[in-house]
Short mmCIF file of C-alpha atoms in Angstrom, two decimals:
data_model
loop_
_atom_site.label_atom_id
_atom_site.label_comp_id
_atom_site.label_asym_id
_atom_site.label_seq_id
_atom_site.Cartn_x
_atom_site.Cartn_y
_atom_site.Cartn_z
CA MET W 217 6.61 7.81 -9.38
CA ALA W 218 4.62 4.96 -8.04
CA MET W 219 5.13 1.32 -7.22
CA LEU W 220 5.84 -1.34 -9.79
CA TRP W 221 2.21 -2.28 -10.20
CA LYS W 222 2.83 -5.44 -12.17
CA PHE W 223 4.69 -6.97 -9.21
CA MET W 224 2.07 -6.17 -6.60
CA ARG W 225 1.04 -9.09 -4.44
CA VAL W 226 -2.45 -9.74 -3.07
CA ALA W 227 -2.67 -10.27 0.68
CA LYS W 228 -4.94 -9.99 3.71
CA TYR W 229 -4.64 -7.15 6.19
CA SER W 230 -2.91 -7.53 9.53
CA LYS W 231 -4.98 -7.39 12.70
CA THR W 232 -2.05 -6.05 14.74
CA ALA W 233 -3.61 -2.86 16.03
CA LEU W 234 -2.79 0.23 17.99
CA SER W 235 -3.30 0.71 21.69
CA PRO W 236 -6.11 3.17 22.57
CA LYS W 237 -5.50 6.83 21.78
CA VAL W 238 -1.94 6.27 20.54
CA LYS W 239 -0.17 9.60 20.17
CA VAL W 240 2.76 9.90 17.80
CA ARG W 241 4.46 13.23 17.94
CA GLY W 242 5.67 13.70 14.38
CA ILE W 243 7.88 16.47 13.11
CA PRO W 244 6.08 19.33 11.32
CA THR W 245 6.19 18.96 7.56
CA HIS W 246 8.25 22.11 7.15
CA SER W 247 11.01 20.78 9.40
CA ARG W 248 14.40 20.32 7.78
CA ARG W 249 15.69 17.84 10.36
CA SER W 250 14.25 14.96 12.28
CA SER W 251 14.30 13.57 15.75
CA SER W 252 16.88 10.80 16.04
CA LYS W 253 15.75 8.95 19.16
CA SER W 254 16.08 5.21 18.84
CA VAL W 255 12.99 3.04 18.70
CA PRO W 256 12.65 -0.24 20.63
CA SER W 257 13.12 -3.23 18.36
CA ASP W 258 10.23 -5.32 19.66
CA PHE W 259 6.65 -4.40 20.49
CA PRO W 260 4.26 -6.46 22.58
CA ALA W 261 1.84 -8.49 20.53
CA GLY W 262 -1.90 -8.44 20.79
CA THR W 263 -2.42 -4.80 21.71
CA PRO W 264 -6.13 -3.89 21.80
CA TYR W 265 -7.88 -2.23 18.90
CA SER W 266 -7.83 1.56 19.03
CA ASN W 267 -10.51 4.14 18.33
CA THR W 268 -8.30 7.06 17.36
CA VAL W 269 -4.72 7.75 16.37
CA GLU W 270 -3.15 11.19 16.63
CA LEU W 271 -0.44 11.75 14.06
CA LEU W 272 1.43 14.92 13.09
CA GLY W 273 -0.98 17.07 15.08
CA LYS W 274 -4.18 15.57 13.66
CA SER W 275 -6.61 12.96 14.92
CA TYR W 276 -7.82 10.09 12.72
CA PRO W 277 -10.74 7.82 13.71
CA GLN W 278 -10.06 4.12 13.18
CA ASP W 279 -12.36 1.79 11.26
CA ASP W 280 -12.36 -1.61 9.60
CA TYR W 281 -9.70 -0.47 7.13
CA SER W 282 -7.19 0.64 9.79
CA ASN W 283 -4.09 -1.55 9.71
CA VAL W 284 -1.17 0.74 10.57
CA THR W 285 0.95 -0.55 13.46
CA GLU W 286 2.81 1.20 16.25
CA LYS W 287 6.11 0.13 14.72
CA ILE W 288 5.29 1.89 11.46
CA LEU W 289 3.92 5.00 13.17
CA SER W 290 7.16 5.31 15.12
CA LYS W 291 8.93 6.01 11.82
CA VAL W 292 6.64 8.87 10.78
CA GLY W 293 8.36 12.22 11.16
CA LYS W 294 11.92 10.88 11.11
CA ASN W 295 12.51 12.50 7.69
CA LEU W 296 15.88 10.85 7.07
CA HIS W 297 16.08 12.58 3.69
CA ASN W 298 16.32 15.95 5.50
CA ARG W 299 18.88 14.86 8.08
CA LYS W 300 22.18 16.53 7.16
CA HIS W 301 25.01 14.15 6.18
CA HIS W 302 22.71 11.14 6.19
CA PRO W 303 23.29 9.07 3.00
CA LEU W 304 19.69 9.66 1.89
CA TRP W 305 20.19 13.40 2.38
CA LEU W 306 23.38 13.22 0.31
CA ILE W 307 21.57 11.52 -2.59
CA LYS W 308 18.69 14.00 -2.40
CA GLU W 309 21.07 16.97 -2.40
CA GLN W 310 23.07 15.57 -5.32
CA VAL W 311 19.96 15.16 -7.45
CA LYS W 312 18.67 18.57 -6.39
CA GLU W 313 21.96 20.31 -7.19
CA HIS W 314 22.09 18.62 -10.59
CA PHE W 315 18.61 19.87 -11.51
CA TYR W 316 19.33 23.35 -10.14
CA LYS W 317 22.52 23.62 -12.17
CA HIS W 318 21.45 22.15 -15.49
CA TYR W 319 17.81 23.25 -15.86
CA LEU W 320 17.24 26.99 -15.69
CA GLY W 321 14.26 29.16 -16.50
CA ARG W 322 14.22 32.20 -18.76
CA ARG W 323 15.48 34.45 -15.96
CA GLY W 324 18.32 32.16 -15.01
CA THR W 325 16.61 30.79 -11.90
CA PRO W 326 16.18 27.04 -11.29
CA LEU W 327 13.38 25.59 -13.41
CA PHE W 328 12.54 22.85 -10.92
CA SER W 329 11.22 23.64 -7.44
CA VAL W 330 11.78 21.11 -4.65
CA TYR W 331 9.29 19.97 -1.98
CA ASP W 332 10.78 17.73 0.70
CA GLY W 333 8.50 18.45 3.67
CA LEU W 334 5.07 17.32 2.44
CA SER W 335 3.04 15.32 4.94
CA PRO W 336 3.19 11.51 4.49
CA VAL W 337 -0.47 11.31 5.55
CA VAL W 338 -2.60 11.62 2.42
CA THR W 339 -6.15 10.87 1.40
CA VAL W 340 -7.06 7.82 -0.62
CA GLN W 341 -8.16 10.27 -3.28
CA GLN W 342 -4.66 11.74 -3.47
CA ASN W 343 -2.89 8.39 -3.44
CA PHE W 344 -5.11 6.63 -5.96
CA ASP W 345 -8.09 8.50 -7.43
CA SER W 346 -6.17 11.57 -8.59
CA LEU W 347 -3.77 9.26 -10.43
CA LEU W 348 -6.62 7.51 -12.29
CA ILE W 349 -5.91 4.19 -10.59
CA PRO W 350 -9.04 2.01 -11.02
CA GLN W 351 -11.19 1.21 -8.00
CA ASN W 352 -10.55 -2.52 -8.40
CA HIS W 353 -6.77 -2.21 -8.94
CA ALA W 354 -4.73 -4.58 -6.75
CA SER W 355 -2.48 -1.74 -5.58
CA ARG W 356 -5.34 -0.23 -3.52
CA ARG W 357 -5.80 -3.24 -1.25
CA LYS W 358 -5.12 -2.81 2.43
CA GLU W 359 -3.00 -5.94 2.22
CA ASP W 360 -0.28 -3.89 0.52
CA ASN W 361 -0.75 -0.44 2.12
CA TYR W 362 -0.92 1.20 5.53
CA TYR W 363 -4.35 2.75 6.09
CA LEU W 364 -5.30 5.04 8.97
CA ASN W 365 -8.91 4.56 7.93
CA ARG W 366 -10.93 4.24 4.73
CA ASP W 367 -10.22 7.86 3.77
CA HIS W 368 -6.63 8.42 4.96
CA MET W 369 -3.40 6.46 4.60
CA LEU W 370 0.36 6.74 4.73
CA ARG W 371 1.36 7.56 1.17
CA ALA W 372 2.51 4.58 -0.88
CA HIS W 373 4.39 6.81 -3.32
CA THR W 374 5.32 10.45 -3.76
CA SER W 375 3.04 10.45 -6.82
CA ALA W 376 0.28 11.18 -4.31
CA HIS W 377 1.30 14.86 -4.56
CA GLN W 378 1.37 15.14 -8.37
CA TRP W 379 -2.15 16.43 -8.87
CA ASP W 380 -2.01 19.01 -6.06
CA LEU W 381 1.33 20.46 -7.17
CA ILE W 382 0.25 20.71 -10.81
CA ARG W 383 -3.04 22.25 -9.69
CA SER W 384 -1.07 24.92 -7.80
CA GLY W 385 0.42 26.07 -11.12
CA LEU W 386 3.76 24.25 -11.15
CA ASP W 387 5.21 23.03 -14.43
CA ALA W 388 8.43 21.48 -13.11
CA PHE W 389 9.06 20.11 -9.62
CA LEU W 390 10.72 17.44 -7.49
CA ALA W 391 8.86 15.98 -4.49
CA VAL W 392 10.80 13.97 -1.92
CA GLY W 393 9.52 12.01 1.06
CA ASP W 394 9.11 8.80 3.01
CA VAL W 395 6.65 6.24 1.62
CA TYR W 396 5.04 3.20 3.24
CA ARG W 397 4.24 -0.28 1.89
CA ARG W 398 3.73 -3.74 3.32
CA ASP W 399 6.24 -6.04 1.67
CA THR W 400 8.58 -8.99 1.98
CA ILE W 401 11.49 -8.99 4.44
CA ASP W 402 15.09 -9.07 3.21
CA ASN W 403 18.11 -6.79 2.96
CA THR W 404 16.62 -4.66 0.15
CA HIS W 405 13.00 -4.29 1.37
CA TYR W 406 11.71 -2.22 4.29
CA PRO W 407 8.16 -1.04 5.03
CA VAL W 408 9.36 2.58 5.03
CA PHE W 409 11.61 3.97 2.32
CA HIS W 410 12.16 7.25 0.47
CA GLN W 411 11.24 8.38 -3.03
CA MET W 412 11.84 11.36 -5.26
CA GLU W 413 9.16 12.33 -7.77
CA GLY W 414 9.96 14.44 -10.82
CA VAL W 415 7.40 16.13 -13.10
CA ARG W 416 7.86 18.39 -16.15
CA LEU W 417 5.10 19.90 -18.28
CA PHE W 418 5.60 21.49 -21.71
CA SER W 419 3.54 23.98 -23.66
CA CYS W 420 3.42 23.67 -27.44
CA HIS W 421 5.99 26.47 -27.81
CA GLU W 422 8.38 24.96 -25.23
CA LEU W 423 8.31 21.51 -26.79
CA PHE W 424 8.67 22.49 -30.45
CA SER W 425 10.68 25.73 -30.27
CA SER W 426 13.99 23.99 -30.99
CA ILE W 427 12.59 21.91 -33.86
CA LYS W 428 13.25 23.16 -37.39
CA ASP W 429 9.97 24.01 -39.11
CA GLY W 430 8.18 23.06 -35.91
CA GLU W 431 5.62 25.87 -36.11
CA GLY W 432 3.00 23.57 -37.61
CA LEU W 433 3.40 20.78 -35.09
CA GLN W 434 0.69 20.20 -32.48
CA LEU W 435 0.48 18.58 -29.05
CA PHE W 436 -2.95 17.05 -29.45
CA GLU W 437 -5.11 15.18 -31.94
CA GLN W 438 -8.18 12.99 -32.01
CA GLY W 439 -6.46 9.70 -32.77
CA HIS W 440 -6.20 6.20 -31.38
CA ARG W 441 -4.46 4.90 -28.29
CA THR W 442 -1.55 2.58 -29.04
CA ALA W 443 1.37 1.07 -27.15
CA HIS W 444 3.38 4.15 -28.15
CA LYS W 445 0.98 7.04 -27.46
CA GLN W 446 -2.27 8.16 -25.88
CA GLU W 447 -5.24 8.82 -28.15
CA CYS W 448 -5.10 12.58 -27.55
CA HIS W 449 -1.37 13.04 -28.22
CA THR W 450 0.32 13.48 -31.56
CA MET W 451 3.15 11.06 -32.23
CA GLU W 452 5.57 13.99 -32.68
CA ALA W 453 4.76 15.37 -29.23
CA VAL W 454 5.08 11.98 -27.52
CA ARG W 455 8.42 11.25 -29.19
CA LEU W 456 9.85 14.58 -28.09
CA VAL W 457 8.60 14.23 -24.51
CA GLU W 458 9.94 10.68 -24.34
CA PHE W 459 13.31 11.78 -25.75
CA ASN W 460 13.55 14.66 -23.26
CA LEU W 461 12.66 12.39 -20.33
CA LYS W 462 15.22 9.72 -21.20
CA GLN W 463 17.88 12.35 -21.85
CA VAL W 464 17.24 14.04 -18.49
CA LEU W 465 17.43 10.77 -16.55
CA THR W 466 20.45 9.42 -18.42
CA LYS W 467 22.35 12.64 -17.64
CA LEU W 468 21.29 12.38 -13.98
CA MET W 469 22.47 8.79 -13.57
CA THR W 470 25.73 9.51 -15.40
CA HIS W 471 26.30 12.51 -13.13
CA ILE W 472 25.77 10.38 -10.01
CA PHE W 473 27.59 7.21 -11.06
CA GLY W 474 30.16 8.58 -13.51
CA ASP W 475 30.94 8.46 -17.21
CA GLY W 476 30.78 5.14 -19.00
CA LEU W 477 27.62 4.06 -17.19
CA GLN W 478 25.50 1.69 -19.26
CA VAL W 479 21.78 2.43 -19.34
CA ARG W 480 18.90 0.46 -20.85
CA TRP W 481 15.15 1.05 -20.96
CA VAL W 482 12.48 -1.58 -20.41
CA ASP W 483 8.84 -1.09 -21.37
CA CYS W 484 6.42 -1.44 -18.45
CA TYR W 485 3.01 -0.25 -17.27
CA PHE W 486 1.95 2.37 -14.76
CA PRO W 487 -1.73 3.41 -14.58
CA PHE W 488 -0.98 7.16 -14.69
CA THR W 489 1.80 7.29 -17.30
CA HIS W 490 1.70 6.02 -20.87
CA PRO W 491 3.94 4.97 -22.48
CA SER W 492 5.94 3.85 -19.41
CA PHE W 493 9.52 2.70 -18.90
CA GLU W 494 11.89 1.42 -16.28
CA MET W 495 15.52 2.50 -16.31
CA GLU W 496 18.14 -0.12 -15.57
CA ILE W 497 21.82 0.65 -15.07
CA ASN W 498 24.79 -1.68 -15.30
CA PHE W 499 26.78 -1.26 -12.13
CA GLN W 500 29.77 -3.51 -11.50
CA GLY W 501 28.52 -5.98 -14.10
CA GLU W 502 24.96 -6.28 -12.80
CA TRP W 503 21.82 -4.75 -14.31
CA MET W 504 19.67 -3.06 -11.70
CA GLU W 505 16.34 -1.24 -12.01
CA VAL W 506 16.64 2.22 -10.48
CA LEU W 507 13.50 4.14 -11.48
CA GLY W 508 10.20 4.18 -13.34
CA CYS W 509 9.01 6.90 -15.67
CA GLY W 510 6.70 7.76 -18.54
CA VAL W 511 4.52 10.25 -20.42
CA MET W 512 1.83 11.51 -18.05
CA GLU W 513 -1.79 10.59 -18.67
CA GLN W 514 -3.40 13.63 -20.23
CA GLN W 515 -6.61 13.10 -18.27
CA LEU W 516 -4.59 13.61 -15.06
CA VAL W 517 -2.92 16.74 -16.45
CA ASN W 518 -6.23 18.13 -17.67
CA SER W 519 -8.03 17.51 -14.39
CA ALA W 520 -5.29 19.43 -12.56
CA GLY W 521 -5.93 22.48 -14.75
CA ALA W 522 -3.08 22.23 -17.29
CA GLN W 523 -5.16 21.28 -20.33
CA ASP W 524 -2.84 22.94 -22.85
CA LYS W 525 0.30 21.07 -21.76
CA ILE W 526 1.87 17.65 -22.06
CA GLY W 527 4.39 16.19 -19.64
CA TRP W 528 6.49 13.42 -18.16
CA ALA W 529 6.94 12.02 -14.65
CA PHE W 530 9.55 9.83 -13.00
CA GLY W 531 10.06 8.25 -9.59
CA LEU W 532 13.27 6.97 -8.06
CA GLY W 533 14.08 5.29 -4.76
CA LEU W 534 16.71 7.05 -2.69
CA GLU W 535 17.69 3.90 -0.79
CA ARG W 536 18.26 2.03 -4.04
CA LEU W 537 20.61 4.73 -5.34
CA ALA W 538 22.44 5.06 -2.01
CA MET W 539 22.92 1.30 -1.65
CA ILE W 540 24.47 1.15 -5.12
CA LEU W 541 26.55 4.33 -4.86
CA TYR W 542 27.93 3.79 -1.34
CA ASP W 543 27.90 -0.03 -1.36
CA ILE W 544 25.54 -0.26 1.64
CA PRO W 545 24.53 -3.94 1.96
CA ASP W 546 21.45 -3.75 4.22
CA ILE W 547 18.52 -1.33 4.00
CA ARG W 548 18.06 -1.43 7.80
CA LEU W 549 21.32 0.47 8.19
CA PHE W 550 19.66 3.69 7.00
CA TRP W 551 17.80 3.75 10.31
CA SER W 552 20.91 3.18 12.40
CA GLU W 553 21.95 5.61 15.12
CA ASP W 554 25.41 4.03 15.37
CA GLU W 555 28.05 6.74 14.95
CA ARG W 556 30.28 4.22 13.18
CA PHE W 557 27.72 4.24 10.38
CA LEU W 558 26.69 7.90 10.39
CA LYS W 559 30.19 9.41 10.58
CA GLN W 560 31.19 7.67 7.36
CA PHE W 561 28.96 10.08 5.43
CA VAL W 562 30.18 13.32 6.98
CA GLY W 563 32.34 15.16 4.47
CA PRO W 564 33.26 18.59 3.12
CA HIS W 565 30.84 18.38 0.17
CA ILE W 566 27.97 16.26 -1.09
CA TRP W 567 29.96 14.80 -4.00
CA GLN W 568 32.71 13.30 -1.88
CA LYS W 569 33.50 9.72 -2.89
CA ILE W 570 32.41 7.40 -0.07
CA LYS W 571 32.58 3.63 0.14
CA PHE W 572 30.79 2.21 3.14
CA GLN W 573 33.06 0.35 5.51
CA PRO W 574 31.12 -2.53 7.10
CA LEU W 575 30.63 -2.53 10.83
CA SER W 576 31.67 -5.67 12.65
CA ARG W 577 29.70 -8.46 11.01
CA TYR W 578 27.78 -9.93 13.89
CA PRO W 579 26.68 -13.55 13.51
CA PRO W 580 23.07 -14.36 12.59
CA LEU W 581 20.75 -16.47 14.69
CA ILE W 582 18.32 -18.64 12.75
CA ASN W 583 14.96 -19.99 13.91
CA ASP W 584 12.24 -21.72 11.91
CA ILE W 585 8.49 -21.54 12.42
CA SER W 586 5.85 -23.90 10.95
CA PHE W 587 2.07 -23.72 11.09
CA TRP W 588 -1.10 -24.83 9.34
CA LEU W 589 -2.85 -22.04 7.46
CA PRO W 590 -6.38 -21.09 8.58
CA SER W 591 -8.04 -20.67 5.15
CA GLU W 592 -7.65 -19.00 1.78
CA THR W 593 -7.72 -15.59 3.51
CA TYR W 594 -4.18 -16.01 4.87
CA SER W 595 -1.42 -14.03 3.15
CA GLN W 596 2.32 -13.88 3.57
CA ASN W 597 2.26 -10.08 3.89
CA ASP W 598 0.21 -10.47 7.09
CA PHE W 599 2.88 -12.71 8.56
CA TYR W 600 5.71 -10.43 7.43
CA ASP W 601 4.00 -7.43 9.01
CA LEU W 602 3.53 -9.32 12.28
CA VAL W 603 7.20 -10.38 12.31
CA ARG W 604 8.28 -6.78 11.63
CA THR W 605 6.06 -5.46 14.39
CA ILE W 606 7.43 -7.83 17.02
CA GLY W 607 11.03 -8.29 15.89
CA GLY W 608 11.62 -4.84 14.45
CA ASP W 609 15.06 -4.25 12.97
CA LEU W 610 16.44 -7.41 14.52
CA ILE W 611 14.84 -9.26 11.59
CA GLU W 612 17.25 -9.51 8.69
CA LYS W 613 15.29 -11.84 6.46
CA VAL W 614 12.24 -14.11 6.34
CA VAL W 615 12.16 -16.94 3.81
CA LEU W 616 9.34 -19.36 2.99
CA LEU W 617 11.26 -22.67 3.19
CA ASP W 618 8.49 -25.15 2.53
CA GLU W 619 4.82 -25.33 1.55
CA PHE W 620 3.06 -28.62 2.18
CA ALA W 621 -0.51 -29.76 1.49
CA HIS W 622 -1.73 -32.71 3.57
CA PRO W 623 -2.97 -35.40 1.16
CA LYS W 624 -6.01 -36.29 3.30
CA THR W 625 -7.10 -33.12 5.10
CA LYS W 626 -5.95 -30.81 2.28
CA LYS W 627 -4.71 -28.42 4.95
CA VAL W 628 -1.70 -26.33 3.89
CA SER W 629 1.37 -25.86 6.05
CA HIS W 630 4.02 -23.14 5.71
CA CYS W 631 7.52 -23.31 7.16
CA TYR W 632 9.41 -20.00 7.39
CA ARG W 633 13.04 -19.39 8.28
CA ILE W 634 13.56 -16.20 10.28
CA ILE W 635 17.09 -14.81 10.31
CA TYR W 636 17.84 -12.55 13.25
CA ARG W 637 20.85 -10.25 13.18
CA HIS W 638 21.47 -6.97 14.95
CA PRO W 639 23.42 -4.55 12.72
CA GLU W 640 25.31 -3.09 15.69
CA ARG W 641 25.85 -5.85 18.29
CA THR W 642 25.78 -9.58 18.93
CA LEU W 643 22.39 -11.07 19.76
CA THR W 644 21.99 -13.71 22.45
CA GLN W 645 19.97 -16.86 21.91
CA ASP W 646 17.86 -16.02 24.97
CA GLU W 647 16.62 -12.67 23.61
CA VAL W 648 15.98 -14.18 20.17
CA GLN W 649 14.02 -17.04 21.70
CA HIS W 650 11.90 -14.52 23.61
CA ILE W 651 11.07 -12.69 20.37
CA HIS W 652 10.53 -15.92 18.46
CA ARG W 653 8.04 -17.22 21.04
CA ALA W 654 6.17 -13.90 20.84
CA ILE W 655 5.95 -14.31 17.06
CA GLU W 656 4.61 -17.85 17.43
CA GLU W 657 1.99 -16.82 19.98
CA SER W 658 0.92 -13.77 17.94
CA ALA W 659 0.64 -15.78 14.73
CA VAL W 660 -1.79 -18.16 16.45
CA ARG W 661 -3.76 -15.40 18.16
CA GLU W 662 -3.89 -12.81 15.37
CA LEU W 663 -3.64 -14.78 12.14
CA GLY W 664 -5.60 -17.82 13.23
CA VAL W 665 -2.90 -20.33 12.25
CA GLU W 666 -2.44 -23.70 13.96
CA GLY W 667 1.08 -23.94 15.31
CA ARG W 668 3.45 -26.83 14.61
CA PHE W 669 5.99 -25.52 17.12
#
């Protein structure tokens, strides 16, 4: 399902642009495996603004909304979730097998169909409008998304495919793919990660057939919207859909993490599901949020041509599940080409118990950077994106250490600590200093800050 809207931050878009006529040869969307060539960890700053970008065989004109960087485009088409024996592939296959085994149609065939090769390039209409996300919603801002232009973007969630798949006549499906968001930098956040979307629609007969004396129950009414239901749904229908959803997801998490798993539900808000919940699991004594879900907005279902049905939707992050299940400490490792990492996940079957064995823990190198902010238009997400673009996967974490307002000039200064660490080798101070200087110079040139270096 989509992002946790209530935690969205407001930012200003990065000016780091593409070189002219950048061509990125992505893998066709039907491909089951991806190219595994390594990508350089640092890109030159200050590349000129481009007119066109060619991606996955199509050409997209650039405009004032374009903010996707070369570093991000280099990830498109990798499809880690389809790479056999990769930990994300293992999680995907486990979830898929669970749904295939436990949810069957009337003829004994799997009820849920799976789509794991859909293009990550979507229209703004698919990513937002089809999901009833308001025009002024903070989640639309280019400060938090990667736009090719005003009309096309890299999907921010697999929910971007909900409307199209329902419109095609599907009542139950899983959609898996890479998603793209501008975010903070630490060991659990990365601008590219992978989601699985689940959707199930019910007709009146399907929902009430197992209920005693359920013949007189209805899906819809002309009532009032409350915290517990939409205005068009009967309370009986919503309760049954909600019960089915929570039961399905509790069984899934128990199947992945084992019996005795503690689960709790937290009320939340997503624009295209109501009521909405987050699932948290207790793993090794710590409560962790693993997915978001809810009863689908009937307006969305109706507009996709399923007016006589009611349904639920959920979205889970594959990296989050894999990090918990396999005890993987750093999200950057999913992009590693080091055989010491990849071979740990090669086994005779997808359910093999695996505990990640850390590679040699190479020492971090720490450098700070301070500068005066240009105006209210500055945002931390701009700086994070710039650091990612230049430092790539050498950047382990970026922390805002200090924020200072000058008492006379009222100018605001930020001091950030950048932690550099290569997951596969020891970094030298010389190469880190080279990258750090490039970040300083780019911050002045592209963000308009005044350096205090």
